[in-house]
Coordinates of C-alpha atoms in Angstrom, one line a residue:
X1 CA 101.7 61.5 149.2
X2 CA 100.5 61.7 145.5
X3 CA 97.4 60.4 143.6
X4 CA 99.3 58.2 141.1
X5 CA 98.9 54.4 140.8
X6 CA 102.3 53.4 139.8
X7 CA 103.4 49.6 138.8
X8 CA 106.5 48.7 140.1
X9 CA 108.4 46.2 137.6
X10 CA 110.5 44.0 139.7
X11 CA 113.2 42.2 137.8
X12 CA 116.7 42.0 139.3
X13 CA 116.4 43.9 142.0
X14 CA 114.3 42.5 144.3
X15 CA 115.2 43.9 148.1
X16 CA 113.1 46.6 149.5
X17 CA 116.2 48.7 150.7
X18 CA 118.4 51.5 148.4
X19 CA 115.7 50.4 145.5
X20 CA 115.1 53.8 143.9
X21 CA 112.2 52.2 141.9
X22 CA 110.6 51.2 144.5
X23 CA 111.0 54.5 146.5
X24 CA 110.0 56.6 144.0
X25 CA 106.5 55.0 143.5
X26 CA 106.1 55.1 147.3
X27 CA 106.6 58.8 147.5
X28 CA 104.1 59.3 144.0
X29 CA 100.8 57.8 145.9
X30 CA 99.8 53.7 145.5
X31 CA 102.0 50.8 144.4
X32 CA 101.4 47.8 142.4
X33 CA 104.5 45.8 142.7
X34 CA 104.6 43.0 140.1
X35 CA 107.7 40.2 139.1
X36 CA 107.0 39.4 135.5
X37 CA 108.5 35.5 134.4
X38 CA 108.5 35.2 130.7
X39 CA 110.7 32.3 130.1
X40 CA 110.3 32.9 126.2
X41 CA 111.8 35.9 126.0
X42 CA 114.9 34.2 128.1
X43 CA 115.9 32.6 125.3
X44 CA 119.4 31.2 125.2
X45 CA 120.0 33.1 128.8
X46 CA 117.4 30.6 130.2
X47 CA 118.6 30.6 133.6
X48 CA 120.0 27.0 135.0
X49 CA 118.2 24.8 138.0
X50 CA 120.1 26.9 140.9
X51 CA 119.7 30.3 139.6
X52 CA 115.8 29.1 139.2
X53 CA 115.8 27.7 142.6
X54 CA 116.9 31.0 144.1
X55 CA 114.7 33.8 142.3
X56 CA 111.8 31.5 144.0
X57 CA 113.3 31.7 147.2
X58 CA 114.2 35.3 146.8
X59 CA 110.7 36.1 145.3
X60 CA 108.9 34.5 148.6
X61 CA 111.2 36.4 150.7
X62 CA 110.6 39.6 148.5
X63 CA 106.7 39.1 148.9
X64 CA 106.5 38.7 152.2
X65 CA 108.5 41.8 152.8
X66 CA 106.1 43.7 150.8
X67 CA 103.4 42.2 152.6
X68 CA 104.3 43.5 155.8
X69 CA 104.3 46.8 154.5
X70 CA 100.9 46.9 152.9
X71 CA 101.4 45.6 149.2
X72 CA 100.7 42.3 147.5
X73 CA 103.7 41.0 144.8
X74 CA 101.9 40.2 141.8
X75 CA 103.3 37.2 140.1
X76 CA 103.1 36.7 136.2
X77 CA 103.7 33.8 134.2
X78 CA 103.3 34.8 130.7
X79 CA 104.4 34.9 126.8
X80 CA 104.7 38.3 126.6
X81 CA 106.3 40.9 129.0
X82 CA 104.7 43.9 127.0
X83 CA 101.2 42.0 127.1
X84 CA 101.4 41.2 131.0
X85 CA 101.8 45.0 132.0
X86 CA 99.1 46.2 129.7
X87 CA 97.0 43.6 131.7
X88 CA 98.6 45.4 134.9
X89 CA 97.6 48.7 133.6
X90 CA 94.1 48.0 132.6
X91 CA 93.6 46.2 135.9
X92 CA 94.3 48.9 138.2
X93 CA 94.2 52.1 135.9
X94 CA 98.0 52.9 136.5
X95 CA 99.1 56.1 135.3
X96 CA 102.9 55.3 135.3
X97 CA 105.4 52.3 135.5
X98 CA 108.9 52.0 137.0
X99 CA 111.6 50.0 137.1
X100 CA 115.6 49.8 137.8
X101 CA 118.0 49.5 134.8
X102 CA 119.4 46.2 133.1
X103 CA 122.2 46.8 130.8
X104 CA 122.6 42.9 128.9
X105 CA 121.7 43.7 125.1
X106 CA 118.8 41.6 125.0
X107 CA 117.2 43.3 128.1
X108 CA 118.0 46.6 126.4
X109 CA 116.1 45.5 123.3
X110 CA 112.7 44.7 125.4
X111 CA 113.4 47.7 128.1
X112 CA 113.3 50.2 125.3
X113 CA 110.5 48.9 123.1
X114 CA 108.6 48.1 126.1
X115 CA 108.6 51.8 127.1
X116 CA 108.2 52.9 123.3
X117 CA 104.8 51.0 123.2
X118 CA 104.0 52.3 126.4
X119 CA 104.5 55.8 126.2
X120 CA 102.3 55.6 122.8
X121 CA 99.1 54.6 125.2
X122 CA 100.4 57.6 127.2
X123 CA 101.5 55.9 130.2
X124 CA 104.2 57.5 131.9
X125 CA 107.2 55.6 132.3
X126 CA 110.4 56.1 134.1
X127 CA 113.5 54.1 134.7
X128 CA 116.5 54.4 137.9
X129 CA 120.0 52.7 138.2
X130 CA 119.6 50.5 141.0
X131 CA 122.7 48.5 140.2
X132 CA 125.4 50.3 139.6
X133 CA 127.8 53.1 141.0
X134 CA 127.8 54.9 138.0
X135 CA 125.7 54.7 134.6
X136 CA 127.8 53.0 131.4
X137 CA 127.2 56.1 129.6
X138 CA 128.8 58.5 132.4
X139 CA 132.2 56.8 132.0
X140 CA 134.2 58.0 128.9
X141 CA 137.6 59.2 127.9
X142 CA 138.8 62.6 127.0
X143 CA 137.3 62.3 123.4
X144 CA 134.4 60.5 124.3
X145 CA 135.5 57.1 123.6
X146 CA 135.0 54.0 125.9
X147 CA 137.6 52.9 128.3
X148 CA 139.1 49.2 127.0
X149 CA 141.2 48.8 130.1
X150 CA 139.6 47.9 133.2
X151 CA 142.7 50.3 135.2
X152 CA 142.3 53.1 132.6
X153 CA 138.2 52.6 133.3
X154 CA 138.2 52.2 137.1
X155 CA 140.7 55.2 137.6
X156 CA 138.0 57.4 135.8
X157 CA 135.6 56.0 138.0
X158 CA 137.7 57.0 141.4
X159 CA 137.9 60.2 140.1
X160 CA 134.5 61.1 138.6
X161 CA 132.0 63.0 142.2
X162 CA 130.0 60.9 143.8
X163 CA 126.9 62.9 145.4
X164 CA 126.0 60.1 148.2
X165 CA 122.1 59.3 148.1
X166 CA 120.2 58.6 150.6
X167 CA 117.1 56.3 150.0
X168 CA 115.2 56.0 153.5
X169 CA 113.1 52.6 152.6
X170 CA 109.0 52.8 152.6
X171 CA 108.0 52.0 156.0
X172 CA 104.4 51.8 154.4
X173 CA 102.7 51.1 150.8
X174 CA 99.7 51.7 149.7
X175 CA 98.3 48.7 147.7
X176 CA 96.7 50.3 144.4
X177 CA 93.7 47.8 143.9
X178 CA 91.8 46.4 141.0
X179 CA 90.7 42.8 139.5
X180 CA 93.8 41.0 138.5
X181 CA 94.6 37.4 137.9
X182 CA 98.3 36.4 139.8
X183 CA 99.7 33.5 139.8
X184 CA 101.0 31.3 143.2
X185 CA 104.8 31.3 143.0
X186 CA 104.8 27.6 142.3
X187 CA 102.5 28.3 139.1
X188 CA 105.5 30.2 137.9
X189 CA 107.1 26.5 137.6
X190 CA 110.7 27.8 138.6
X191 CA 111.7 24.3 139.8
X192 CA 110.3 20.9 138.3
X193 CA 109.4 17.6 140.2
X194 CA 112.8 16.3 139.2
X195 CA 114.8 19.2 140.7
X196 CA 113.4 19.7 143.9
X197 CA 115.3 16.1 145.4
X198 CA 118.7 18.4 144.8
X199 CA 117.4 21.7 145.0
X200 CA 116.5 20.8 148.6
X201 CA 120.2 20.6 149.8
X202 CA 121.0 23.9 148.4
X203 CA 118.9 25.5 151.4
X204 CA 121.5 24.5 153.8
X205 CA 124.6 25.9 152.5
X206 CA 122.1 29.2 151.1
X207 CA 119.8 32.0 152.6
X208 CA 118.6 33.9 149.7
X209 CA 116.6 37.0 149.9
X210 CA 117.6 40.8 150.3
X211 CA 117.5 41.0 154.5
X212 CA 119.6 37.7 154.5
X213 CA 121.8 39.5 151.9
X214 CA 122.6 42.3 154.7
X215 CA 122.9 39.8 157.4
X216 CA 125.8 38.2 155.3
X217 CA 127.6 41.4 154.2
X218 CA 127.6 42.2 157.8
X219 CA 129.3 39.0 158.9
X220 CA 131.9 39.2 156.4
X221 CA 132.9 42.7 157.1
X222 CA 133.1 42.3 160.9
X223 CA 134.5 38.9 160.8
X224 CA 136.3 37.5 157.9
X225 CA 137.5 40.7 155.5
X226 CA 141.2 40.8 157.3
X227 CA 140.9 37.3 156.3
X228 CA 139.6 37.8 153.2
X229 CA 142.1 40.7 152.3
X230 CA 145.1 38.2 153.0
X231 CA 143.7 35.0 151.2
X232 CA 141.3 36.1 148.7
X233 CA 143.5 33.9 146.2
X234 CA 143.6 30.9 147.7
X235 CA 141.2 28.2 147.4
X236 CA 138.3 27.1 150.2
X237 CA 137.7 28.1 153.4
X238 CA 136.3 31.4 154.1
X239 CA 138.3 33.1 151.1
X240 CA 135.6 35.1 149.5
X241 CA 132.3 36.8 150.3
X242 CA 130.1 34.6 149.1
X243 CA 128.0 37.8 148.1
X244 CA 127.8 37.4 144.0
X245 CA 124.2 35.4 143.9
X246 CA 122.4 38.3 146.2
X247 CA 124.1 40.8 143.9
X248 CA 123.6 39.1 141.1
X249 CA 119.2 39.0 141.8
X250 CA 119.4 42.4 143.3
X251 CA 119.2 41.6 146.8
X252 CA 121.9 43.4 147.9
X253 CA 123.0 47.4 145.8
X254 CA 126.2 48.1 144.8
X255 CA 125.9 51.4 147.1
X256 CA 125.5 48.6 150.0
X257 CA 128.5 46.7 149.2
X258 CA 131.5 49.2 147.7
X259 CA 133.9 47.2 150.3
X260 CA 133.8 44.4 148.5
X261 CA 135.8 46.1 145.7
X262 CA 133.0 46.4 142.9
X263 CA 135.2 47.1 140.0
X264 CA 134.9 44.1 138.1
X265 CA 131.5 43.8 137.9
X266 CA 131.1 47.6 137.1
X267 CA 133.5 47.1 134.4
X268 CA 131.8 44.2 133.2
X269 CA 128.3 45.7 132.8
X270 CA 130.2 48.6 131.4
X271 CA 131.4 46.7 128.2
X272 CA 128.3 44.9 127.9
X273 CA 126.3 48.4 127.1
X274 CA 129.2 50.1 125.2
X275 CA 129.9 46.8 122.9
X276 CA 126.9 44.8 122.8
X277 CA 128.0 42.2 120.8
X278 CA 130.7 40.8 123.5
X279 CA 127.8 38.8 124.6
X280 CA 128.7 37.0 121.6
X281 CA 132.2 37.3 120.1
X282 CA 135.3 38.9 121.3
X283 CA 136.4 42.5 121.9
X284 CA 139.0 42.4 120.3
X285 CA 138.9 40.6 116.8
X286 CA 141.6 37.7 117.5
X287 CA 139.1 35.0 117.8
X288 CA 137.0 35.9 114.7
X289 CA 139.6 33.3 112.8
X290 CA 140.5 30.7 115.3
X291 CA 139.8 27.2 114.3
X292 CA 137.7 25.8 117.3
X293 CA 137.7 21.9 117.4
X294 CA 134.0 20.7 119.0
X295 CA 134.9 17.6 120.7
X296 CA 131.5 17.1 122.5
X297 CA 132.9 14.1 124.7
X298 CA 135.3 16.6 126.4
X299 CA 133.0 19.2 127.1
X300 CA 130.7 16.7 129.1
X301 CA 133.8 15.3 130.4
X302 CA 134.2 19.0 131.7
X303 CA 130.9 19.5 132.4
X304 CA 130.9 16.6 134.7
X305 CA 133.8 17.2 136.8
X306 CA 135.9 14.5 135.1
X307 CA 138.6 15.6 133.1
X308 CA 141.5 14.2 134.9
X309 CA 142.9 17.4 136.3
X310 CA 141.8 17.5 139.9
X311 CA 141.4 21.6 140.3
X312 CA 139.3 21.8 137.2
X313 CA 137.5 19.4 138.5
X314 CA 136.9 20.1 142.2
X315 CA 136.0 23.3 140.4
X316 CA 133.0 22.0 138.7
X317 CA 132.1 19.7 141.1
X318 CA 131.3 22.6 143.3
X319 CA 129.7 24.0 140.9
X320 CA 127.3 21.4 140.1
X321 CA 126.7 20.7 144.0
X322 CA 126.1 24.5 144.9
X323 CA 125.3 26.4 142.1
X324 CA 128.5 28.3 142.7
X325 CA 132.5 28.1 142.0
X326 CA 135.7 30.2 143.4
X327 CA 136.5 33.0 141.5
X328 CA 139.9 31.8 141.2
X329 CA 138.4 28.8 139.1
X330 CA 136.7 30.4 137.0
X331 CA 139.0 33.5 136.8
X332 CA 137.0 36.2 136.6
X333 CA 133.8 36.9 138.3
X334 CA 131.5 38.7 136.1
X335 CA 129.6 37.7 132.9
X336 CA 132.0 38.0 129.7
X337 CA 134.9 38.9 131.5
X338 CA 135.8 35.1 132.2
X339 CA 136.2 34.2 128.6
X340 CA 137.2 37.4 127.2
X341 CA 140.1 37.9 130.0
X342 CA 141.3 34.2 129.3
X343 CA 141.4 34.1 125.7
X344 CA 143.0 37.6 125.3
X345 CA 140.1 39.2 123.7
X346 CA 140.2 42.6 125.9
X347 CA 143.5 44.6 125.5
X348 CA 144.6 43.8 129.2
X349 CA 143.7 40.2 129.2
X350 CA 145.7 37.0 129.4
X351 CA 147.9 36.2 126.1
X352 CA 146.1 33.6 123.8
X353 CA 149.1 31.4 123.4
X354 CA 149.6 31.1 126.9
X355 CA 148.6 28.1 128.6
X356 CA 148.2 27.3 132.5
X357 CA 149.1 24.2 133.8
X358 CA 146.4 23.1 136.5
X359 CA 148.7 21.3 138.4
X360 CA 151.1 24.5 138.9
X361 CA 147.5 26.3 139.6
X362 CA 146.6 23.6 142.1
X363 CA 150.1 24.1 144.0
X364 CA 150.0 27.7 144.2
X365 CA 146.7 28.1 145.3
X366 CA 145.2 25.3 147.1
X367 CA 148.9 24.5 148.1
X368 CA 147.9 21.8 150.6
X369 CA 144.8 20.0 148.3
X370 CA 142.0 20.6 151.3
X371 CA 140.0 22.1 148.0
X372 CA 140.6 19.0 145.8
X373 CA 140.1 16.9 149.0
X374 CA 136.7 18.5 149.7
X375 CA 135.3 18.2 145.9
X376 CA 136.9 15.3 144.6
X377 CA 136.4 12.5 147.8
X378 CA 137.7 9.6 145.5
X379 CA 141.3 11.7 145.9
X380 CA 140.8 12.4 149.6
X381 CA 143.5 9.6 150.4
X382 CA 146.2 11.2 148.0
X383 CA 149.4 13.0 149.4
X384 CA 149.8 16.6 149.1
X385 CA 152.5 16.0 147.1
X386 CA 150.7 14.2 144.6
X387 CA 147.2 15.4 144.9
X388 CA 147.4 18.1 142.0
X389 CA 149.2 15.5 139.5
X390 CA 147.8 11.7 140.2
X391 CA 148.9 10.8 137.2
X392 CA 152.3 10.9 137.9
X393 CA 152.3 9.3 141.3
X394 CA 153.8 6.0 141.8
X395 CA 151.5 2.7 141.9
X396 CA 152.4 1.9 145.4
X397 CA 151.1 5.6 146.4
X398 CA 147.8 5.6 144.1
X399 CA 147.4 1.8 145.7
X400 CA 147.3 3.2 149.2
X401 CA 145.0 5.7 148.3
X402 CA 142.7 3.4 146.7
X403 CA 142.8 5.6 143.6
X404 CA 142.8 4.0 140.4
X405 CA 142.9 6.2 137.9
X406 CA 140.8 5.4 134.5
X407 CA 138.7 3.2 137.4
X408 CA 137.3 5.5 140.1
X409 CA 139.2 8.5 139.1
X410 CA 140.0 9.6 134.7
X411 CA 143.5 9.6 133.2
X412 CA 143.8 13.5 132.0
X413 CA 141.8 13.6 128.6
X414 CA 144.6 15.3 127.2
X415 CA 148.1 15.7 127.4
X416 CA 149.4 19.1 128.5
X417 CA 152.2 19.1 125.9
X418 CA 149.6 18.2 123.4
X419 CA 147.0 20.6 124.0
X420 CA 150.1 23.1 124.0
X421 CA 151.0 22.1 119.9
X422 CA 147.7 22.2 119.3
X423 CA 146.9 26.0 120.2
X424 CA 150.2 26.8 118.8
X425 CA 148.9 25.2 115.5
X426 CA 145.5 26.8 116.0
X427 CA 147.1 30.0 116.5
X428 CA 149.1 30.0 113.3
X429 CA 146.1 28.8 111.2
X430 CA 144.0 31.9 112.8
X431 CA 147.1 34.1 111.6
X432 CA 146.8 32.5 108.0
X433 CA 142.9 32.8 107.7
X434 CA 143.2 36.6 109.2
X435 CA 145.6 37.4 106.4
X436 CA 143.8 35.8 103.6
X437 CA 141.0 37.8 104.5
X438 CA 142.7 41.0 105.1
X439 CA 143.9 40.6 101.3
X440 CA 140.4 40.0 100.0
X441 CA 139.2 42.9 101.9
X442 CA 142.3 45.1 99.8
X443 CA 140.9 44.1 96.5
X444 CA 137.3 45.6 97.8
X445 CA 136.9 49.1 96.7
X446 CA 133.7 49.7 99.1
X447 CA 136.2 49.1 102.2
X448 CA 139.0 50.8 103.4
X449 CA 141.8 48.6 105.4
X450 CA 144.2 51.2 107.5
X451 CA 147.3 49.4 109.6
X452 CA 147.8 51.5 112.3
X453 CA 149.9 49.2 114.6
X454 CA 153.2 51.2 114.6
X455 CA 150.8 54.4 116.0
X456 CA 148.0 53.0 118.2
X457 CA 147.1 55.1 121.0
X458 CA 144.0 53.1 121.7
X459 CA 142.2 50.2 120.2
X460 CA 140.3 50.9 117.3
X461 CA 137.0 49.6 118.3
X462 CA 133.4 50.6 117.1
X463 CA 132.8 53.9 119.0
X464 CA 129.5 53.7 120.7
X465 CA 127.1 56.9 119.8
X466 CA 124.4 57.4 122.7
X467 CA 121.3 58.7 121.6
X468 CA 121.6 62.8 122.1
X469 CA 117.4 63.1 121.6
X470 CA 115.0 60.7 123.7
X471 CA 112.4 58.9 122.2
X472 CA 110.1 59.0 124.8
X473 CA 108.6 62.3 125.9
X474 CA 107.8 61.5 129.2
X475 CA 111.4 60.2 130.2
X476 CA 113.6 61.9 132.8
X477 CA 117.6 62.7 133.4
X478 CA 118.0 59.4 135.0
X479 CA 116.6 57.3 132.4
X480 CA 118.3 54.5 130.2
X481 CA 120.3 55.7 127.4
X482 CA 120.4 53.3 124.5
X483 CA 123.7 52.8 122.6
X484 CA 124.0 52.7 119.2
X485 CA 127.2 51.8 116.8
X486 CA 128.4 54.9 114.5
X487 CA 129.9 52.6 112.0
X488 CA 127.7 49.8 111.1
X489 CA 130.5 47.5 109.2
X490 CA 133.2 48.6 111.5
X491 CA 134.9 45.3 113.0
X492 CA 137.0 45.3 116.0
X493 CA 140.8 45.6 115.9
X494 CA 142.7 42.3 115.0
X495 CA 145.7 41.6 117.6
X496 CA 148.2 39.1 117.9
X497 CA 151.6 38.3 119.6
X498 CA 154.4 37.2 117.4
X499 CA 157.2 35.7 119.4
X500 CA 160.2 37.8 119.5
X501 CA 157.8 41.0 119.3
X502 CA 160.3 44.2 119.5
X503 CA 158.6 46.2 122.9
X504 CA 157.3 49.3 122.3
X505 CA 156.2 51.7 124.9
X506 CA 152.4 52.3 124.5
X507 CA 150.3 54.7 126.5
X508 CA 149.1 53.3 130.2
X509 CA 145.6 52.7 129.1
X510 CA 147.2 49.7 127.0
X511 CA 148.7 48.2 129.8
X512 CA 152.3 48.6 128.1
X513 CA 150.9 45.8 126.0
X514 CA 152.8 44.4 123.4
X515 CA 149.6 44.8 120.7
X516 CA 148.9 45.3 117.1
X517 CA 145.9 46.3 115.3
X518 CA 144.2 46.3 112.0
X519 CA 141.2 48.2 111.3
X520 CA 138.2 47.5 108.7
X521 CA 135.9 50.5 107.9
X522 CA 133.1 50.5 106.0
X523 CA 132.2 53.6 103.9
X524 CA 128.4 53.3 104.4
X525 CA 127.0 54.1 107.6
X526 CA 123.3 52.3 109.2
X527 CA 121.2 53.8 111.5
X528 CA 120.1 51.9 114.7
X529 CA 116.0 51.5 114.5
X530 CA 115.0 52.4 118.0
X531 CA 113.4 49.3 118.6
X532 CA 116.3 47.1 117.9
X533 CA 120.2 46.8 119.2
X534 CA 122.8 46.3 116.4
X535 CA 125.2 43.5 117.5
X536 CA 128.1 42.9 115.5
X537 CA 128.6 39.1 114.3
X538 CA 131.4 37.6 112.7
X539 CA 131.8 39.8 109.5
X540 CA 128.7 41.4 109.3
X541 CA 126.2 42.4 112.1
X542 CA 122.9 41.3 113.6
X543 CA 119.9 43.3 114.3
X544 CA 118.1 41.8 117.8
X545 CA 114.7 42.4 117.8
X546 CA 112.3 41.3 120.5
X547 CA 110.9 38.6 118.0
X548 CA 114.9 37.3 117.6
X549 CA 115.3 37.6 121.5
X550 CA 112.8 35.2 122.4
X551 CA 114.1 32.5 119.9
X552 CA 117.7 33.2 121.7
X553 CA 122.1 28.7 131.4
X554 CA 124.4 30.9 133.7
X555 CA 126.0 29.7 136.8
X556 CA 124.5 31.5 140.3
X557 CA 126.0 34.5 141.3
X558 CA 126.7 35.9 137.5

């Protein structure tokens, strides 16, 4: 064991086993484990009630585990993560800081800035892959471009060499000592008094903590995996693994959960890294001119599970009660992939003009109505024949079931036929605005417009260039890479699917989709500053700095 004093900065890697940052620190000498809670820096990604409850329980569990090994977990609530780390360094005379990677744009900016500042002060900083099978900068096609369809990406992953790395969990930790004021778990204020009564119910269904994650995984593999393989799309029952919140908080690593088909989760982080603007806008530019209709009343009805469509309402009631929602109801399970897929904003996504019927989806994935009855007790006595479309049921059936539409269960907030008509009108309006903007661009001498829809091979999306030279002299080969967009004003392709479009055969990478694209290139290239990440936004670009990100709710498990 070395003589270093190493700060282990925990984030979404709240586990002892298979934790490369913790393992490295334990080998080198004394450790100072710390978790820093900085609500100001969370901004618009400030976690919701259930996420904060889970985080609190997970930190309690981690603290007990570390204490049993000889180290105390320091908890800090602060206005600045960097300032908190500097205080830790000063208190214990630390020589090194280690942490595991995060891949969302806000974390990339923060982590890179912190690393630069610490290295300037002579502190060694090393980071590790503790979340993914492969780093996002390791998987590219033959031309060095990022993949933009899941099948092509995952096929490349499956053909990548993998050297199994065995990380033995530390059996003993030596605490780095120093005078430092830490706060209690209650002082972190992850839940307030008004939330505690609701949160108390969560403990009946969930057991946060990394060792509990191992138990859930083992039970699932041994008892439910066969059922999952046959019924994973069916709502209710043991049709899912329920591992998503453990994965989100890093209580279970990707290496441990390979049997759970981690491809979509990997792909989500891959897109976040290589196309960081996808948190704010679509990968393809098809929604750039979409005329959104912001109806706050409808939004509130949806959030509360009061849309009048039983399948939708059951999913939202489940989310409110448990902090978790079945992946069939939320479409895809990871981060940006949900809305990007359903809006056709990724090349292998759902066609934008397609509108799924909740009635048909309910009949297909909840054929007996068990899921709806579980979460909508007001419909518990509805016959299966009418459970997914009670508005069509005869009055005698509704009366026998105790259902009064518009009173104890709402009528549909919008008619499906009207919704289809409005969607069609919105798409045509979008195309008109897009064509108009394209015409204006033709008159600008500073831009070159290329219509390559007849010869497209891959979606022309801004290429990410990885920084070749490490900016920090103490970085190692496994440290975090930082993406930058090569062409500062480049927009992603616009793609639409007009009806009666002729069939064209495209490479497998495009899934034989009928696509067209237009690409607008700015001739000027702008460099990314090493302390910021450029995010494309609308017609131009935002520079997301630490100050901006701090002025910026996710369901548990994402």
